[in-house]
Coordinates of C-alpha atoms in Angstrom, one line a residue:
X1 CA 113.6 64.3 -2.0
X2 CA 111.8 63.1 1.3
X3 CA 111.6 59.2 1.0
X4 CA 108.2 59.3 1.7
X5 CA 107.6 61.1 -1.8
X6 CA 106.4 59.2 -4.7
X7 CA 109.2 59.0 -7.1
X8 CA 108.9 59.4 -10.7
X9 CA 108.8 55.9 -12.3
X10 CA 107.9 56.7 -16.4
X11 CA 108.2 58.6 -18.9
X12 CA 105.8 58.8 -21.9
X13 CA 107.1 60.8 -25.2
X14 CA 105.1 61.1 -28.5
X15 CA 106.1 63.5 -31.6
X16 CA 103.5 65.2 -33.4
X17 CA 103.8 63.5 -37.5
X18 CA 102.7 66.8 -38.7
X19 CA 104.2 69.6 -36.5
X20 CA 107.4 67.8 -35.2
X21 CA 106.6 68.8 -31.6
X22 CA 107.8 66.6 -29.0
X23 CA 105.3 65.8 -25.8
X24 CA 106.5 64.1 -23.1
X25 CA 104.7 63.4 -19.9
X26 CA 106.1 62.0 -16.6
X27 CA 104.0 59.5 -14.7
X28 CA 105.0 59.5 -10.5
X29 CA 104.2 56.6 -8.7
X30 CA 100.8 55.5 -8.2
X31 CA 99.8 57.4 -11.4
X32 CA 96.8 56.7 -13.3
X33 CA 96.8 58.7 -17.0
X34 CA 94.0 58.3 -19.4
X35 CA 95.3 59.0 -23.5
X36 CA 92.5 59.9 -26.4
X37 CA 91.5 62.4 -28.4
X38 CA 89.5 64.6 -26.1
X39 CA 91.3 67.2 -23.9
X40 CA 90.2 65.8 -20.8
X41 CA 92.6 63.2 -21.0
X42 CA 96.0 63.3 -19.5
X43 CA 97.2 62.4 -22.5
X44 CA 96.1 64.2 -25.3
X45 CA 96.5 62.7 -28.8
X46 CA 94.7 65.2 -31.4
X47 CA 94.8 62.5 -34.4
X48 CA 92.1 61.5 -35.8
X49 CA 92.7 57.8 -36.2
X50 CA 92.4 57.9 -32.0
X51 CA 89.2 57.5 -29.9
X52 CA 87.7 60.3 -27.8
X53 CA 89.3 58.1 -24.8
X54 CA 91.2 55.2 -26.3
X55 CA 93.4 53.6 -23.3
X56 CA 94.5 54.1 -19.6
X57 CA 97.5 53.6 -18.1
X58 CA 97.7 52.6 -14.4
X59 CA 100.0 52.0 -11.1
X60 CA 99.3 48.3 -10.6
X61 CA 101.7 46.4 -7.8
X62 CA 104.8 48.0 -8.9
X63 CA 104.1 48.0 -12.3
X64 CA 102.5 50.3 -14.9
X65 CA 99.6 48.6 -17.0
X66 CA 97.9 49.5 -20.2
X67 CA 94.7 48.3 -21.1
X68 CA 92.3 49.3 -23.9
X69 CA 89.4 51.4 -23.5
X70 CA 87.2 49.5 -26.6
X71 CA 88.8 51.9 -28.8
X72 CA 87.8 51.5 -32.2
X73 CA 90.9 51.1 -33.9
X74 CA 93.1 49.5 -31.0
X75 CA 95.8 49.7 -29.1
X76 CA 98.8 47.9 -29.5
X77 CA 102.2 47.5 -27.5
X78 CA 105.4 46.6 -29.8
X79 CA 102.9 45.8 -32.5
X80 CA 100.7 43.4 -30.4
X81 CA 97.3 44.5 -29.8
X82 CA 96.2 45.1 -26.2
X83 CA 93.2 42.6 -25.4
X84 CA 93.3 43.1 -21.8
X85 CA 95.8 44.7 -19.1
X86 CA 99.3 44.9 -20.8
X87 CA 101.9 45.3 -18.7
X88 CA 104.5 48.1 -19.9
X89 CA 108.4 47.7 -19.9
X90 CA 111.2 50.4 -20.3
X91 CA 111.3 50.9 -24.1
X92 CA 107.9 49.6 -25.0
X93 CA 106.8 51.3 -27.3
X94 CA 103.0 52.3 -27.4
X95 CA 100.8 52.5 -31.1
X96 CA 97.6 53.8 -31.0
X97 CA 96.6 52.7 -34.9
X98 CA 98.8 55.2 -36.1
X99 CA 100.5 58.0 -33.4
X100 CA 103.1 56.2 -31.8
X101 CA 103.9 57.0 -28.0
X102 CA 107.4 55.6 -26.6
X103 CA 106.9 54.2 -22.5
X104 CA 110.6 54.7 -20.8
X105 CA 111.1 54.1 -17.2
X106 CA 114.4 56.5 -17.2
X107 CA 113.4 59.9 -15.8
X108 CA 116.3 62.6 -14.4
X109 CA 115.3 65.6 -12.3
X110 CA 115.4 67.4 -15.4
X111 CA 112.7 65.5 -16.7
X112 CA 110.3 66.0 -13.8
X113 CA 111.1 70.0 -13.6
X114 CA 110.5 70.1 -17.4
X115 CA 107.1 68.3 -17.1
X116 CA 106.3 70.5 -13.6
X117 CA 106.4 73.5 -15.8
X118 CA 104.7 72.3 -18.7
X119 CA 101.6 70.8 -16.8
X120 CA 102.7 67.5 -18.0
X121 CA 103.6 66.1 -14.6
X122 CA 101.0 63.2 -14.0
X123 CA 100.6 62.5 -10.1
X124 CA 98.5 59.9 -8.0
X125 CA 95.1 59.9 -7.1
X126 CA 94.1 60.0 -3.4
X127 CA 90.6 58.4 -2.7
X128 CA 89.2 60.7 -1.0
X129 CA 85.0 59.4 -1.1
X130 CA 84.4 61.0 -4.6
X131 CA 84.6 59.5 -7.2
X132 CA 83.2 59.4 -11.3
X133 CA 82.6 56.6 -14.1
X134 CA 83.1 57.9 -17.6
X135 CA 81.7 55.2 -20.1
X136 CA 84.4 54.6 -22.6
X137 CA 82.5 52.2 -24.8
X138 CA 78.8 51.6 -25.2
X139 CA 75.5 53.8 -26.4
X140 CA 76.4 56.3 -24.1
X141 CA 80.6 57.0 -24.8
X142 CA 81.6 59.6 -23.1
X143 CA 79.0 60.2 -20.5
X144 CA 80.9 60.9 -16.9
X145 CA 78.3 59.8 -14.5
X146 CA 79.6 61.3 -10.8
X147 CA 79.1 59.3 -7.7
X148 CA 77.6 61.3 -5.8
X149 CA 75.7 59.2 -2.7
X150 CA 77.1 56.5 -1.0
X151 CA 75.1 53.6 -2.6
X152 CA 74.8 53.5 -6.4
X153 CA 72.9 50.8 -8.2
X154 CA 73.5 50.2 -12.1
X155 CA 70.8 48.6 -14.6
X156 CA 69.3 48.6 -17.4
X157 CA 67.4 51.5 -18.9
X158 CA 63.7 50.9 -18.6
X159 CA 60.7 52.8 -18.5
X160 CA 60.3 51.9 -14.6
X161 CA 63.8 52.0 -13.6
X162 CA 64.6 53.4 -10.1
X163 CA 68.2 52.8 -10.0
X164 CA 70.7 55.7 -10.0
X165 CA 72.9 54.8 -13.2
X166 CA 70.6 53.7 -16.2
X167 CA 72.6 52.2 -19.0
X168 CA 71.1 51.8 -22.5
X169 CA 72.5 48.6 -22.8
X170 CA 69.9 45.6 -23.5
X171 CA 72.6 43.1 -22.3
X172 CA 72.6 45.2 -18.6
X173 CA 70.4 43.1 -16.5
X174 CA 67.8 44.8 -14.3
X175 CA 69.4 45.7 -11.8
X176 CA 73.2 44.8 -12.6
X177 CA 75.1 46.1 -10.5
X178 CA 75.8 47.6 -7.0
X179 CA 78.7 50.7 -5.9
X180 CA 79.0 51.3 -1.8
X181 CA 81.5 54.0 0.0
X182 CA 83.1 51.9 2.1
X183 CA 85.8 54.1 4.9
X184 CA 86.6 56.5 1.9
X185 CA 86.7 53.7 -0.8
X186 CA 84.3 52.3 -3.4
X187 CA 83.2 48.5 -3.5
X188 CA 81.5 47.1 -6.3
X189 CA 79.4 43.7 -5.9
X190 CA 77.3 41.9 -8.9
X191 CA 73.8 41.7 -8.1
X192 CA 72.9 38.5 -9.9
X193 CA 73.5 39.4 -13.6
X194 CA 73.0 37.8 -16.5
X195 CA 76.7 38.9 -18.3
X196 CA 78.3 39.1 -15.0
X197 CA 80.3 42.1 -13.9
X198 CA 84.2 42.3 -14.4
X199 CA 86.8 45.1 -13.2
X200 CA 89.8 44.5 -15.6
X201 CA 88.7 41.4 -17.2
X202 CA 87.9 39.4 -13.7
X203 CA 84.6 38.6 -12.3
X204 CA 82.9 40.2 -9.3
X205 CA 80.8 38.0 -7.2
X206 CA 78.5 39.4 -4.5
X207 CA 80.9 39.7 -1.7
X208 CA 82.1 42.6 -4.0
X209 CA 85.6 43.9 -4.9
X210 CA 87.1 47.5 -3.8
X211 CA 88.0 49.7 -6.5
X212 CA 91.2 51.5 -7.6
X213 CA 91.3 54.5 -9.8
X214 CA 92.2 53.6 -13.6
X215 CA 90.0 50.3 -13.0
X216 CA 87.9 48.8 -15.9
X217 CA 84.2 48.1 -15.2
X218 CA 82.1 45.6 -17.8
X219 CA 78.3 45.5 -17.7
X220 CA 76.8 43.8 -20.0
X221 CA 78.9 45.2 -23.6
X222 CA 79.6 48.7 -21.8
X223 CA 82.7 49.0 -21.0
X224 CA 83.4 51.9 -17.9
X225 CA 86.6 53.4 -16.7
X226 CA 86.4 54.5 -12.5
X227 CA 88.2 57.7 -11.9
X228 CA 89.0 58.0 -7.9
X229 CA 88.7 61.6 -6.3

């Protein structure tokens, strides 16, 4: 392998309690995989006990993280619930209320060929200027809003709004928040709030903060997850 390759760091198995069929999923370097219910996830878990998107897992300084995505019934690592980014050890292993998910960081060339043909082979994002919030908690769960100009502005939903995102979110001050392309890479600066802004639980002032993919947004009691790409 070329040593300027990203290597293939974890490995994410999870057995189905009714079928017996075993998933596993290979995360390479850099990786960023979303897990909940809906198929849009990297990591789908069909159970019903599981959120439409219920966590993320991302490539943070060497490490991977876990943080909750305000799922309704939690997410815990070793039987401790996740209240804010968690990071994962070889062995961990990874409850979502019920399914169970095991986090190893021992992966052999057989695993990555095996998860290559499967389409379970989860690679890194490259920011590339595009870029999407999905709101993973809030009135509007679910909603992927794309970014598609270089400046967004986030508020709340009012009858004279002119910003680009509008957020049904009475706790969303008007206007919250600011997003700005910066060389290929998004910035987000609080505009004065009322709740403040946070990307994974830590406050952004006005001089802003540039954004990674996997990153969790708070407005107000919305919770958003920023997919690069």
């Amino acid at each position: 392998m070329n040593s300027n390759e990203p290597l293939s760091l974890a490995k994410i198995t999870w057995k189905h309690p009714q079928t017996g069929a075993v998933q596993e999923y290979v995360l390479m370097e850099g990786a960023t995989a979303t897990i909940g219910r809906l198929a849009s996830n990297e990591i789908c878990i069909p159970e019903q006990h599981v959120s439409r998107q219920q966590a993320v897992i991302s490539y943070r300084d060497g490490i991977f993280m876990i943080t909750d995505l305000g799922s309704a019934n939690g997410t815990f690592v070793n039987d401790r619930q996740v209240t804010e980014p968690y990071p994962l050890a070889s062995g961990d292993e990874i409850r979502l209320y019920v399914p169970v998910l095991n986090f190893s960081a021992a992966v052999t060339d057989d695993d990555q060929k095996r998860a290559e043909e499967h389409g379970t082979l989860i690679t890194s994002t490259s920011a590339s200027g595009k870029g999407r919030l999905i709101i993973t908690s809030g009135p509007q769960e679910g909603n992927t809003i794309p970014l598609l100009l270089k400046e967004v502005t986030v508020g709340r939903a009012t009858s004279n709004a002119n910003w680009e995102v509008s957020l049904q979110d009475p706790s969303v001050s008007r206007p919250h928040a600011k997003l700005e392309l910066v060389d290929s890479a998004w910035v987000l600066y609080d505009m004065g709030s009322s709740n403040g802004t946070l990307v994974n639980g830590t406050p952004v002032n006005e001089k802003g903060r540039a954004l990674r993919d996997g990153d969790i947004v708070t407005f107000g009691a919305t919770l958003v997850l920023f997919r690069a790409g």
